[in-house]
PDB file of C-alpha atoms in Angstrom:
ATOM      1  CA  UNK A   1      99.215   7.350  99.200  1.00  0.00           C
ATOM      2  CA  UNK A   2      98.133   9.082  95.640  1.00  0.00           C
ATOM      3  CA  UNK A   3      94.602  10.647  96.112  1.00  0.00           C
ATOM      4  CA  UNK A   4      92.027   9.726  93.034  1.00  0.00           C
ATOM      5  CA  UNK A   5      90.734  12.681  91.548  1.00  0.00           C
ATOM      6  CA  UNK A   6      86.289  12.167  90.718  1.00  0.00           C
ATOM      7  CA  UNK A   7      86.279  12.283  86.875  1.00  0.00           C
ATOM      8  CA  UNK A   8      82.793  13.833  85.553  1.00  0.00           C
ATOM      9  CA  UNK A   9      81.528  10.872  83.219  1.00  0.00           C
ATOM     10  CA  UNK A  10      78.235  10.440  81.723  1.00  0.00           C
ATOM     11  CA  UNK A  11      77.269   7.991  84.383  1.00  0.00           C
ATOM     12  CA  UNK A  12      77.226  10.780  86.959  1.00  0.00           C
ATOM     13  CA  UNK A  13      75.140  13.054  85.345  1.00  0.00           C
ATOM     14  CA  UNK A  14      72.815  10.442  84.550  1.00  0.00           C
ATOM     15  CA  UNK A  15      73.609   9.097  81.385  1.00  0.00           C
ATOM     16  CA  UNK A  16      75.343   5.806  80.880  1.00  0.00           C
ATOM     17  CA  UNK A  17      78.451   4.936  78.396  1.00  0.00           C
ATOM     18  CA  UNK A  18      80.185   2.357  77.429  1.00  0.00           C
ATOM     19  CA  UNK A  19      83.553   2.622  78.950  1.00  0.00           C
ATOM     20  CA  UNK A  20      86.664   1.202  77.176  1.00  0.00           C
ATOM     21  CA  UNK A  21      90.513   0.909  78.642  1.00  0.00           C
ATOM     22  CA  UNK A  22      93.044   1.904  75.682  1.00  0.00           C
ATOM     23  CA  UNK A  23      96.601   0.451  75.674  1.00  0.00           C
ATOM     24  CA  UNK A  24      99.525   1.523  73.553  1.00  0.00           C
ATOM     25  CA  UNK A  25     102.201   0.271  72.581  1.00  0.00           C
ATOM     26  CA  UNK A  26     105.086   1.913  70.687  1.00  0.00           C
ATOM     27  CA  UNK A  27     107.514   0.156  68.294  1.00  0.00           C
ATOM     28  CA  UNK A  28     111.033   0.762  69.220  1.00  0.00           C
ATOM     29  CA  UNK A  29     111.713   3.004  66.048  1.00  0.00           C
ATOM     30  CA  UNK A  30     108.680   4.526  67.110  1.00  0.00           C
ATOM     31  CA  UNK A  31     110.263   5.199  70.665  1.00  0.00           C
ATOM     32  CA  UNK A  32     113.329   6.231  69.107  1.00  0.00           C
ATOM     33  CA  UNK A  33     111.692   9.128  66.434  1.00  0.00           C
ATOM     34  CA  UNK A  34     109.200  10.693  69.464  1.00  0.00           C
ATOM     35  CA  UNK A  35     112.862  12.110  70.618  1.00  0.00           C
ATOM     36  CA  UNK A  36     114.017  13.706  67.621  1.00  0.00           C
ATOM     37  CA  UNK A  37     110.232  14.155  67.191  1.00  0.00           C
ATOM     38  CA  UNK A  38     108.256  14.768  70.123  1.00  0.00           C
ATOM     39  CA  UNK A  39     104.335  16.829  68.571  1.00  0.00           C
ATOM     40  CA  UNK A  40     104.472  12.868  67.113  1.00  0.00           C
ATOM     41  CA  UNK A  41     102.376  12.742  71.094  1.00  0.00           C
ATOM     42  CA  UNK A  42     100.700  15.335  69.261  1.00  0.00           C
ATOM     43  CA  UNK A  43      98.983  13.359  66.764  1.00  0.00           C
ATOM     44  CA  UNK A  44      98.288  10.031  69.243  1.00  0.00           C
ATOM     45  CA  UNK A  45      97.173  12.447  71.900  1.00  0.00           C
ATOM     46  CA  UNK A  46      94.631  14.763  69.642  1.00  0.00           C
ATOM     47  CA  UNK A  47      92.999  11.537  68.397  1.00  0.00           C
ATOM     48  CA  UNK A  48      92.638  10.241  71.609  1.00  0.00           C
ATOM     49  CA  UNK A  49      91.030  14.480  72.118  1.00  0.00           C
ATOM     50  CA  UNK A  50      88.878  14.230  69.688  1.00  0.00           C
ATOM     51  CA  UNK A  51      86.748  11.365  70.291  1.00  0.00           C
ATOM     52  CA  UNK A  52      86.904  11.695  74.331  1.00  0.00           C
ATOM     53  CA  UNK A  53      83.208  12.337  75.539  1.00  0.00           C
ATOM     54  CA  UNK A  54      84.299  12.730  79.590  1.00  0.00           C
ATOM     55  CA  UNK A  55      87.065  14.062  81.700  1.00  0.00           C
ATOM     56  CA  UNK A  56      89.100  10.723  81.742  1.00  0.00           C
ATOM     57  CA  UNK A  57      93.063  11.004  82.245  1.00  0.00           C
ATOM     58  CA  UNK A  58      95.683   9.377  80.171  1.00  0.00           C
ATOM     59  CA  UNK A  59      98.981   8.152  81.517  1.00  0.00           C
ATOM     60  CA  UNK A  60     102.209   7.172  80.902  1.00  0.00           C
ATOM     61  CA  UNK A  61     103.876   4.141  82.048  1.00  0.00           C
ATOM     62  CA  UNK A  62     106.367   1.652  82.257  1.00  0.00           C
ATOM     63  CA  UNK A  63     106.351  -1.607  81.354  1.00  0.00           C
ATOM     64  CA  UNK A  64     104.238  -3.456  77.799  1.00  0.00           C
ATOM     65  CA  UNK A  65     102.118  -0.581  76.906  1.00  0.00           C
ATOM     66  CA  UNK A  66     103.432   2.801  77.068  1.00  0.00           C
ATOM     67  CA  UNK A  67     100.206   4.471  77.592  1.00  0.00           C
ATOM     68  CA  UNK A  68      96.732   3.737  79.258  1.00  0.00           C
ATOM     69  CA  UNK A  69      93.710   6.073  78.020  1.00  0.00           C
ATOM     70  CA  UNK A  70      90.260   5.668  79.860  1.00  0.00           C
ATOM     71  CA  UNK A  71      87.943   6.100  77.624  1.00  0.00           C
ATOM     72  CA  UNK A  72      84.087   6.509  77.677  1.00  0.00           C
ATOM     73  CA  UNK A  73      82.273   6.103  73.878  1.00  0.00           C
ATOM     74  CA  UNK A  74      78.760   6.626  72.842  1.00  0.00           C
ATOM     75  CA  UNK A  75      78.927   2.971  70.938  1.00  0.00           C
ATOM     76  CA  UNK A  76      81.403   0.301  69.688  1.00  0.00           C
ATOM     77  CA  UNK A  77      81.639   1.845  66.471  1.00  0.00           C
ATOM     78  CA  UNK A  78      83.150   4.351  67.401  1.00  0.00           C
ATOM     79  CA  UNK A  79      86.341   2.359  69.468  1.00  0.00           C
ATOM     80  CA  UNK A  80      86.396   0.345  66.732  1.00  0.00           C
ATOM     81  CA  UNK A  81      87.216   3.378  64.387  1.00  0.00           C
ATOM     82  CA  UNK A  82      89.499   5.009  67.151  1.00  0.00           C
ATOM     83  CA  UNK A  83      91.686   1.674  67.363  1.00  0.00           C
ATOM     84  CA  UNK A  84      91.917   1.314  63.189  1.00  0.00           C
ATOM     85  CA  UNK A  85      93.018   4.868  63.782  1.00  0.00           C
ATOM     86  CA  UNK A  86      95.807   4.288  66.241  1.00  0.00           C
ATOM     87  CA  UNK A  87      97.145   1.420  64.370  1.00  0.00           C
ATOM     88  CA  UNK A  88      97.167   3.363  61.108  1.00  0.00           C
ATOM     89  CA  UNK A  89     100.570   5.081  62.258  1.00  0.00           C
ATOM     90  CA  UNK A  90     103.213   3.862  62.089  1.00  0.00           C
ATOM     91  CA  UNK A  91     104.336   1.875  64.945  1.00  0.00           C
ATOM     92  CA  UNK A  92     101.739   2.709  66.997  1.00  0.00           C
ATOM     93  CA  UNK A  93      99.612  -1.200  68.290  1.00  0.00           C
ATOM     94  CA  UNK A  94      96.689  -0.896  70.394  1.00  0.00           C
ATOM     95  CA  UNK A  95      94.642  -3.336  72.620  1.00  0.00           C
ATOM     96  CA  UNK A  96      91.025  -2.320  73.678  1.00  0.00           C
ATOM     97  CA  UNK A  97      89.423  -3.717  76.426  1.00  0.00           C
ATOM     98  CA  UNK A  98      85.476  -2.832  77.713  1.00  0.00           C
ATOM     99  CA  UNK A  99      85.139  -2.055  81.197  1.00  0.00           C
ATOM    100  CA  UNK A 100      82.573  -1.855  83.930  1.00  0.00           C
ATOM    101  CA  UNK A 101      82.955  -0.209  86.590  1.00  0.00           C
ATOM    102  CA  UNK A 102      83.985  -1.519  90.260  1.00  0.00           C
ATOM    103  CA  UNK A 103      79.724  -0.967  91.412  1.00  0.00           C
ATOM    104  CA  UNK A 104      78.206  -2.618  88.483  1.00  0.00           C
ATOM    105  CA  UNK A 105      80.086  -5.348  88.400  1.00  0.00           C
ATOM    106  CA  UNK A 106      79.442  -6.510  92.154  1.00  0.00           C
ATOM    107  CA  UNK A 107      75.883  -5.843  91.410  1.00  0.00           C
ATOM    108  CA  UNK A 108      76.563  -8.686  88.369  1.00  0.00           C
ATOM    109  CA  UNK A 109      78.436 -10.776  90.710  1.00  0.00           C
ATOM    110  CA  UNK A 110      75.253 -10.404  93.684  1.00  0.00           C
ATOM    111  CA  UNK A 111      72.539 -11.067  91.498  1.00  0.00           C
ATOM    112  CA  UNK A 112      74.881 -14.539  90.155  1.00  0.00           C
ATOM    113  CA  UNK A 113      74.695 -15.670  93.402  1.00  0.00           C
ATOM    114  CA  UNK A 114      70.555 -15.826  93.304  1.00  0.00           C
TER     115      UNK A 114
END
C-alpha cells in the first residue's frame, strides 16, 4: 500500500482556496524533443511552480495524459492565465478541472438529502 503524505494547503491553515486538477498531454513531437532536451520539463514545471500557492505534488503518469498536477490558486483568473501559458508551449495541451476535497463533496451530498 502506498502511503500518501498530507500536504500543507491553505485550507489546513484556515484559508480556503479553489483546488484544480491540471492534466497535461505532450504531443508526439514534444515527447521526442524531451528525450534529447530534458530541460523542456524544467520550462513546464517552472510555469507551474511560479503560480503555486501550496506544496502539492506533481505526478508523471502513464496513459492519455503525461502529467497530473493538483494546484491551489487564489482565483479562477490565475487558472486561465496558467492554462494559456502552458498551452502556448509547443506540443503541450492541458485540461483544467475544478476539484473539491472529498469531505466538502460529502457535505454537499448530505445537504441535498434534505
